[in-house]
Structures are given as C-alpha cells and as structure tokens.
C-alpha cells in the first residue's frame, strides 16, 4: 500500500515540475525557449469531462473500469461493464462564481446486447446563458442565448477476452452568435461531423496469498472528435476552425484486497491532434508577414487529416514545444463493498499551453440500482471555471431485466 502511495506522490511532483518553467515570448533567435502558444479549437465543450467520477480523479477516465459515462472517456469499455443496461445524468455549473446560467448537462445510456457487443448513446448540451451583443463602440446590438450540443452513438465489440474496440460517430452543433454581424459577415451556427476510435484492454490476475485477492491491469486508448473543420459563416473563404481532435492513453492498476476493499491507481496522458499555431511576425525587409513553424505556413492552411500528422511536428518551438502540449492526469479510487467510493486526483497542463492545474476530490454512494457521485475542484494556479463548484452525477443501472434479480441487486452479500 505504501509503495502505491509513494508512486502517486512521485507522479504528482513529476507532473508539477513539468509546468514549473519561466515565462517568455517567442524569440526567433532562440525558438526553443518556452513561450506562450495555446492551441484553440472550435467546440471546446467537447473536452469537458461530464461525470463526477472522472471529475474526482483529475479528469482521468480512459483506462478506468467501465461505467455509464464511458461514452466520453473510452466507449470501448462498455462491453466490460458488469451491468447490462444503464442511464447516467450529469450536471456541471460553469463559471458559477461569476454567473448562474452557464452549465453543462449530459445524458448517456448503454445496453449490452450480448457478452461481446454493446451499444451506447449520449447527448451533451452546453448553455452559455444570456449574452448581450455589442458593436465595436460598445453599443448594444441585441441579446442571445448561445448554446452547443452533440449527439453520438457507439458500437463496442470484444475482440478477445481482454481486448475491445469501439467506433463512435458524432454530430456537433454550435450556435454562438447566430444572426449577428462580425466584421461585416453574418454569422450562422457551426455544424460538424466527427468520429471516435477507441481501444481497451482489461487483464485480470488471481492472487492466492492472504490479504491480496485479485487485481486488474487496464489500458485505454481513444482518439476523439476526428472530423471536419467548423465555420460560423457562409463565406467561401471564411475562417474555419479545427475540432478538438484529442488523443488520450492511460494505464490503471486495480487491487482487490478482500471482498470489501478495493483500490485503483492510474495515470493518463492526453494531447490535442491539432497543428500548433504558427507565430506571425512582420518581415521588415520584404514588408510581408512571415510565419514561424509548420513549414512557414499558417495553421489554418492544413485540412483535419494533415493536421493530425502536423500535430506531432513542426511547432515553432520544436520538439520541446510538442512535449509541452501533453497534459497529465493521475487519480486514486478506493471502494468499500462496491457501495462507498472515495476519490482524488491531479490534473496538470503546461503553463505555456493553458496552465490548467488542479487537485480534485470526490465521493460516490451506490444504493440498490442507483448511484450518486459528487466532486470538487481546487485550482493550483489560475481561476478555473469549476472552482468552488460541486458537480453531480446520477446513475441508474441494471445487472438483469429479471424482476427478482433486480430486487436482489442492491443487497449486501456477507
């Protein structure tokens, strides 16, 4: 037990050290010096972890055990779920310290059609509340209720006793300022189609010695939001933004000490598969703009498929900047009798790539066929949209559709 806690502490301080660097601006004479260069995309709401279980473990979920919210983290996990049917509802206030009408709502459901097949569906809705639009002089031009949502469907299949894969097509709608005029161009909702491809490996080990009953080693991999660029106007040459195509991989080790006590420890890494923004500087000799990075081309020149490849090379700051784009999560979950859950985790993003750094804690209670989870976030550095906010997830699950078996599902076994 002490060894595992020492490992968690080591990972925590290692990830913090990766972000403890000196601030700076881009220097063409010394491009390897760290500088601020954050990657931005359309529809960033797709990246928000909707559930409180993952929220309590540092937003880690690609390699944890299967649950109702696997649709967001790794849909390939569904076929390893012990339940055959489930519905999950999650709610997260957003910027609650500033406003009270911005929130993320999430609904997911799955069904194991057989031991080797599962299907799932989810709806994600993000409301930005009531917004007052103004022109460049600050004069009010109207009001609106910007909102975004996505719909997706998953088919998950076991390839062997320990390996599964899933494919998840997704429809994305983003209505931020429809009908308003921006630099002489009328805006419209952004539409996009995307797909996730995921893999999950779950290997169980039996242990005969006293005090350590069994264990599981879980590996997860997911590339999400592979899709077309999104535009908010009808202009043929208008701006088109990348979706937040994201790659995540993780490893979790779960230990069952006896019939009552279980502990899981995991680590996860994620990276946006979007080209690093080029740095634009005026060339005083030729009186023209010069781009550093991406072969001297702006980020917008690349299509989504080429952009995925470009996400691994060509940054203005070289290989070092690419490594700074990796975000890290590590988390712990303790469960007692599969009824009470206590969680904590750490999330670290490089200071020059967004600087999201926070600790999370969470608890969960399972009763009969229902479970409720809550989590709380403590930011290390900058103010976080979820600071001082409780997030809730409610889950309904069935191990069988048989009435008598449903009655017995929540009984504690001695």
PDB file of C-alpha atoms in Angstrom, residues 214-390:
ATOM      1  CA  UNK A 214      -7.025 -10.302  -7.126  1.00  0.00           C
ATOM      2  CA  UNK A 215      -6.000  -7.416  -9.354  1.00  0.00           C
ATOM      3  CA  UNK A 216      -6.686  -5.877 -12.752  1.00  0.00           C
ATOM      4  CA  UNK A 217      -4.460  -4.083 -15.211  1.00  0.00           C
ATOM      5  CA  UNK A 218      -6.349  -1.789 -17.599  1.00  0.00           C
ATOM      6  CA  UNK A 219      -5.028   0.068 -20.641  1.00  0.00           C
ATOM      7  CA  UNK A 220      -7.093   2.568 -22.617  1.00  0.00           C
ATOM      8  CA  UNK A 221      -6.599   4.473 -25.865  1.00  0.00           C
ATOM      9  CA  UNK A 222      -9.001   6.907 -27.501  1.00  0.00           C
ATOM     10  CA  UNK A 223      -8.795   9.357 -30.393  1.00  0.00           C
ATOM     11  CA  UNK A 224     -11.887  11.544 -30.228  1.00  0.00           C
ATOM     12  CA  UNK A 225     -13.503  14.161 -32.482  1.00  0.00           C
ATOM     13  CA  UNK A 226     -11.858  13.259 -35.783  1.00  0.00           C
ATOM     14  CA  UNK A 227     -13.888  15.448 -38.121  1.00  0.00           C
ATOM     15  CA  UNK A 228     -14.227  18.399 -40.456  1.00  0.00           C
ATOM     16  CA  UNK A 229     -13.379  21.980 -39.614  1.00  0.00           C
ATOM     17  CA  UNK A 230     -16.173  24.182 -38.296  1.00  0.00           C
ATOM     18  CA  UNK A 231     -17.253  27.509 -39.801  1.00  0.00           C
ATOM     19  CA  UNK A 232     -19.618  30.137 -38.374  1.00  0.00           C
ATOM     20  CA  UNK A 233     -20.356  31.928 -41.656  1.00  0.00           C
ATOM     21  CA  UNK A 234     -21.381  31.195 -45.247  1.00  0.00           C
ATOM     22  CA  UNK A 235     -18.293  32.899 -46.647  1.00  0.00           C
ATOM     23  CA  UNK A 236     -16.432  30.557 -49.003  1.00  0.00           C
ATOM     24  CA  UNK A 237     -13.075  31.832 -47.780  1.00  0.00           C
ATOM     25  CA  UNK A 238     -14.187  32.444 -44.216  1.00  0.00           C
ATOM     26  CA  UNK A 239     -12.387  31.212 -41.146  1.00  0.00           C
ATOM     27  CA  UNK A 240     -12.699  27.509 -40.396  1.00  0.00           C
ATOM     28  CA  UNK A 241     -11.529  26.123 -37.044  1.00  0.00           C
ATOM     29  CA  UNK A 242     -10.300  22.665 -36.125  1.00  0.00           C
ATOM     30  CA  UNK A 243     -12.405  20.470 -33.884  1.00  0.00           C
ATOM     31  CA  UNK A 244     -10.693  19.427 -30.619  1.00  0.00           C
ATOM     32  CA  UNK A 245      -9.371  16.150 -32.017  1.00  0.00           C
ATOM     33  CA  UNK A 246      -7.751  14.603 -28.965  1.00  0.00           C
ATOM     34  CA  UNK A 247      -5.650  11.534 -28.235  1.00  0.00           C
ATOM     35  CA  UNK A 248      -5.611  10.003 -24.771  1.00  0.00           C
ATOM     36  CA  UNK A 249      -3.944   6.911 -23.395  1.00  0.00           C
ATOM     37  CA  UNK A 250      -3.775   5.663 -19.852  1.00  0.00           C
ATOM     38  CA  UNK A 251      -2.935   2.818 -17.516  1.00  0.00           C
ATOM     39  CA  UNK A 252      -4.765   1.816 -14.324  1.00  0.00           C
ATOM     40  CA  UNK A 253      -3.916  -0.871 -11.785  1.00  0.00           C
ATOM     41  CA  UNK A 254      -6.758  -2.043  -9.557  1.00  0.00           C
ATOM     42  CA  UNK A 255      -6.176  -4.130  -6.419  1.00  0.00           C
ATOM     43  CA  UNK A 256      -8.857  -6.094  -4.555  1.00  0.00           C
ATOM     44  CA  UNK A 257      -7.540  -6.826  -1.073  1.00  0.00           C
ATOM     45  CA  UNK A 258     -10.618  -8.826   0.003  1.00  0.00           C
ATOM     46  CA  UNK A 259     -14.362  -8.967  -0.672  1.00  0.00           C
ATOM     47  CA  UNK A 260     -14.816  -5.475   0.756  1.00  0.00           C
ATOM     48  CA  UNK A 261     -11.816  -3.277  -0.065  1.00  0.00           C
ATOM     49  CA  UNK A 262     -10.559  -2.251  -3.492  1.00  0.00           C
ATOM     50  CA  UNK A 263      -8.072   0.385  -4.620  1.00  0.00           C
ATOM     51  CA  UNK A 264      -7.351   1.650  -8.147  1.00  0.00           C
ATOM     52  CA  UNK A 265      -4.409   3.883  -9.139  1.00  0.00           C
ATOM     53  CA  UNK A 266      -3.984   5.266 -12.648  1.00  0.00           C
ATOM     54  CA  UNK A 267      -2.170   7.742 -14.843  1.00  0.00           C
ATOM     55  CA  UNK A 268      -3.285   9.259 -18.147  1.00  0.00           C
ATOM     56  CA  UNK A 269      -1.737  11.429 -20.856  1.00  0.00           C
ATOM     57  CA  UNK A 270      -3.587  13.463 -23.472  1.00  0.00           C
ATOM     58  CA  UNK A 271      -2.668  15.576 -26.481  1.00  0.00           C
ATOM     59  CA  UNK A 272      -4.641  17.636 -28.980  1.00  0.00           C
ATOM     60  CA  UNK A 273      -4.124  16.341 -32.524  1.00  0.00           C
ATOM     61  CA  UNK A 274      -4.257  19.860 -33.927  1.00  0.00           C
ATOM     62  CA  UNK A 275      -1.317  21.761 -35.503  1.00  0.00           C
ATOM     63  CA  UNK A 276       0.480  24.095 -33.142  1.00  0.00           C
ATOM     64  CA  UNK A 277      -0.340  27.730 -34.058  1.00  0.00           C
ATOM     65  CA  UNK A 278       2.325  29.333 -36.214  1.00  0.00           C
ATOM     66  CA  UNK A 279       3.931  32.523 -34.934  1.00  0.00           C
ATOM     67  CA  UNK A 280       3.391  35.509 -37.253  1.00  0.00           C
ATOM     68  CA  UNK A 281       5.960  38.287 -37.455  1.00  0.00           C
ATOM     69  CA  UNK A 282       6.371  41.184 -39.901  1.00  0.00           C
ATOM     70  CA  UNK A 283       9.364  40.831 -42.215  1.00  0.00           C
ATOM     71  CA  UNK A 284      10.630  44.419 -42.416  1.00  0.00           C
ATOM     72  CA  UNK A 285      12.907  43.578 -45.335  1.00  0.00           C
ATOM     73  CA  UNK A 286      10.166  42.243 -47.638  1.00  0.00           C
ATOM     74  CA  UNK A 287       7.365  44.163 -45.914  1.00  0.00           C
ATOM     75  CA  UNK A 288       5.307  40.986 -45.594  1.00  0.00           C
ATOM     76  CA  UNK A 289       4.193  38.597 -42.885  1.00  0.00           C
ATOM     77  CA  UNK A 290       6.499  35.714 -42.011  1.00  0.00           C
ATOM     78  CA  UNK A 291       5.298  32.526 -40.301  1.00  0.00           C
ATOM     79  CA  UNK A 292       7.478  30.518 -37.937  1.00  0.00           C
ATOM     80  CA  UNK A 293       6.591  26.855 -37.584  1.00  0.00           C
ATOM     81  CA  UNK A 294       4.564  24.488 -39.788  1.00  0.00           C
ATOM     82  CA  UNK A 295       6.976  24.893 -42.662  1.00  0.00           C
ATOM     83  CA  UNK A 296       6.402  28.642 -42.796  1.00  0.00           C
ATOM     84  CA  UNK A 297       2.649  28.277 -43.247  1.00  0.00           C
ATOM     85  CA  UNK A 298      -0.271  29.382 -41.030  1.00  0.00           C
ATOM     86  CA  UNK A 299      -2.041  26.727 -39.010  1.00  0.00           C
ATOM     87  CA  UNK A 300      -5.254  27.295 -40.977  1.00  0.00           C
ATOM     88  CA  UNK A 301      -3.655  26.039 -44.216  1.00  0.00           C
ATOM     89  CA  UNK A 302      -3.981  22.386 -43.214  1.00  0.00           C
ATOM     90  CA  UNK A 303      -7.001  20.105 -43.508  1.00  0.00           C
ATOM     91  CA  UNK A 304      -8.003  17.977 -40.494  1.00  0.00           C
ATOM     92  CA  UNK A 305      -6.231  14.797 -41.636  1.00  0.00           C
ATOM     93  CA  UNK A 306      -2.974  16.569 -42.441  1.00  0.00           C
ATOM     94  CA  UNK A 307      -3.431  18.494 -39.215  1.00  0.00           C
ATOM     95  CA  UNK A 308      -3.383  15.265 -37.186  1.00  0.00           C
ATOM     96  CA  UNK A 309       0.017  14.435 -38.637  1.00  0.00           C
ATOM     97  CA  UNK A 310       1.233  18.008 -38.183  1.00  0.00           C
ATOM     98  CA  UNK A 311       0.267  17.860 -34.511  1.00  0.00           C
ATOM     99  CA  UNK A 312       3.395  15.735 -33.890  1.00  0.00           C
ATOM    100  CA  UNK A 313       5.967  18.002 -35.568  1.00  0.00           C
ATOM    101  CA  UNK A 314       6.560  21.461 -36.986  1.00  0.00           C
ATOM    102  CA  UNK A 315       5.888  23.567 -33.880  1.00  0.00           C
ATOM    103  CA  UNK A 316       7.627  26.978 -33.777  1.00  0.00           C
ATOM    104  CA  UNK A 317       9.393  25.866 -30.593  1.00  0.00           C
ATOM    105  CA  UNK A 318      10.474  22.499 -31.970  1.00  0.00           C
ATOM    106  CA  UNK A 319      10.216  19.139 -30.196  1.00  0.00           C
ATOM    107  CA  UNK A 320      10.257  20.773 -26.768  1.00  0.00           C
ATOM    108  CA  UNK A 321       7.055  22.657 -27.523  1.00  0.00           C
ATOM    109  CA  UNK A 322       5.362  19.445 -28.667  1.00  0.00           C
ATOM    110  CA  UNK A 323       6.144  17.807 -25.339  1.00  0.00           C
ATOM    111  CA  UNK A 324       4.705  20.830 -23.533  1.00  0.00           C
ATOM    112  CA  UNK A 325       1.372  20.151 -25.246  1.00  0.00           C
ATOM    113  CA  UNK A 326       0.883  16.888 -23.337  1.00  0.00           C
ATOM    114  CA  UNK A 327      -1.486  17.093 -20.361  1.00  0.00           C
ATOM    115  CA  UNK A 328      -1.278  14.646 -17.469  1.00  0.00           C
ATOM    116  CA  UNK A 329      -3.811  13.211 -15.032  1.00  0.00           C
ATOM    117  CA  UNK A 330      -3.361  10.814 -12.170  1.00  0.00           C
ATOM    118  CA  UNK A 331      -6.033   9.525  -9.817  1.00  0.00           C
ATOM    119  CA  UNK A 332      -6.919   7.147  -6.997  1.00  0.00           C
ATOM    120  CA  UNK A 333     -10.253   5.481  -6.255  1.00  0.00           C
ATOM    121  CA  UNK A 334     -10.987   3.492  -3.089  1.00  0.00           C
ATOM    122  CA  UNK A 335     -14.193   1.480  -2.832  1.00  0.00           C
ATOM    123  CA  UNK A 336     -15.756  -0.344   0.106  1.00  0.00           C
ATOM    124  CA  UNK A 337     -18.141  -3.205  -0.721  1.00  0.00           C
ATOM    125  CA  UNK A 338     -18.819  -1.531  -4.042  1.00  0.00           C
ATOM    126  CA  UNK A 339     -21.134   0.805  -2.103  1.00  0.00           C
ATOM    127  CA  UNK A 340     -18.921   3.674  -0.923  1.00  0.00           C
ATOM    128  CA  UNK A 341     -16.290   5.339  -3.135  1.00  0.00           C
ATOM    129  CA  UNK A 342     -13.636   7.912  -2.233  1.00  0.00           C
ATOM    130  CA  UNK A 343     -11.542   9.549  -4.970  1.00  0.00           C
ATOM    131  CA  UNK A 344      -8.815  12.090  -5.530  1.00  0.00           C
ATOM    132  CA  UNK A 345      -6.692  13.168  -8.472  1.00  0.00           C
ATOM    133  CA  UNK A 346      -4.367  15.726 -10.036  1.00  0.00           C
ATOM    134  CA  UNK A 347      -4.529  17.376 -13.465  1.00  0.00           C
ATOM    135  CA  UNK A 348      -1.530  19.266 -14.879  1.00  0.00           C
ATOM    136  CA  UNK A 349      -1.241  21.283 -18.086  1.00  0.00           C
ATOM    137  CA  UNK A 350       1.917  23.171 -19.033  1.00  0.00           C
ATOM    138  CA  UNK A 351       1.937  26.836 -18.041  1.00  0.00           C
ATOM    139  CA  UNK A 352       2.570  27.902 -21.649  1.00  0.00           C
ATOM    140  CA  UNK A 353      -0.240  25.769 -23.076  1.00  0.00           C
ATOM    141  CA  UNK A 354      -3.201  26.782 -20.912  1.00  0.00           C
ATOM    142  CA  UNK A 355      -1.939  26.383 -17.331  1.00  0.00           C
ATOM    143  CA  UNK A 356      -4.849  24.284 -16.048  1.00  0.00           C
ATOM    144  CA  UNK A 357      -3.512  22.742 -12.852  1.00  0.00           C
ATOM    145  CA  UNK A 358      -5.796  21.450 -10.134  1.00  0.00           C
ATOM    146  CA  UNK A 359      -6.495  18.822  -7.477  1.00  0.00           C
ATOM    147  CA  UNK A 360      -9.871  17.105  -7.310  1.00  0.00           C
ATOM    148  CA  UNK A 361     -11.694  15.118  -4.644  1.00  0.00           C
ATOM    149  CA  UNK A 362     -14.912  13.150  -4.905  1.00  0.00           C
ATOM    150  CA  UNK A 363     -17.200  10.646  -3.226  1.00  0.00           C
ATOM    151  CA  UNK A 364     -19.812   8.243  -4.507  1.00  0.00           C
ATOM    152  CA  UNK A 365     -22.598   6.230  -2.922  1.00  0.00           C
ATOM    153  CA  UNK A 366     -24.292   3.273  -4.551  1.00  0.00           C
ATOM    154  CA  UNK A 367     -27.645   2.016  -3.287  1.00  0.00           C
ATOM    155  CA  UNK A 368     -29.559  -0.774  -4.975  1.00  0.00           C
ATOM    156  CA  UNK A 369     -29.822   0.167  -8.659  1.00  0.00           C
ATOM    157  CA  UNK A 370     -28.930   3.828  -8.142  1.00  0.00           C
ATOM    158  CA  UNK A 371     -25.664   5.681  -7.560  1.00  0.00           C
ATOM    159  CA  UNK A 372     -24.811   9.325  -6.977  1.00  0.00           C
ATOM    160  CA  UNK A 373     -21.365  10.887  -7.318  1.00  0.00           C
ATOM    161  CA  UNK A 374     -20.117  14.354  -6.424  1.00  0.00           C
ATOM    162  CA  UNK A 375     -16.748  16.013  -6.898  1.00  0.00           C
ATOM    163  CA  UNK A 376     -14.979  19.258  -6.055  1.00  0.00           C
ATOM    164  CA  UNK A 377     -12.017  21.045  -7.651  1.00  0.00           C
ATOM    165  CA  UNK A 378      -9.150  23.022  -6.075  1.00  0.00           C
ATOM    166  CA  UNK A 379      -7.095  25.016  -8.635  1.00  0.00           C
ATOM    167  CA  UNK A 380      -3.327  25.383  -8.129  1.00  0.00           C
ATOM    168  CA  UNK A 381      -2.824  28.487 -10.224  1.00  0.00           C
ATOM    169  CA  UNK A 382      -5.300  30.472 -12.283  1.00  0.00           C
ATOM    170  CA  UNK A 383      -9.013  30.651 -11.588  1.00  0.00           C
ATOM    171  CA  UNK A 384     -10.799  27.613 -13.022  1.00  0.00           C
ATOM    172  CA  UNK A 385     -14.405  27.670 -14.344  1.00  0.00           C
ATOM    173  CA  UNK A 386     -15.271  24.881 -11.867  1.00  0.00           C
ATOM    174  CA  UNK A 387     -13.622  26.450  -8.831  1.00  0.00           C
ATOM    175  CA  UNK A 388     -15.812  26.270  -5.697  1.00  0.00           C
ATOM    176  CA  UNK A 389     -18.366  24.199  -7.606  1.00  0.00           C
ATOM    177  CA  UNK A 390     -19.941  20.866  -6.699  1.00  0.00           C
TER     178      UNK A 390
END
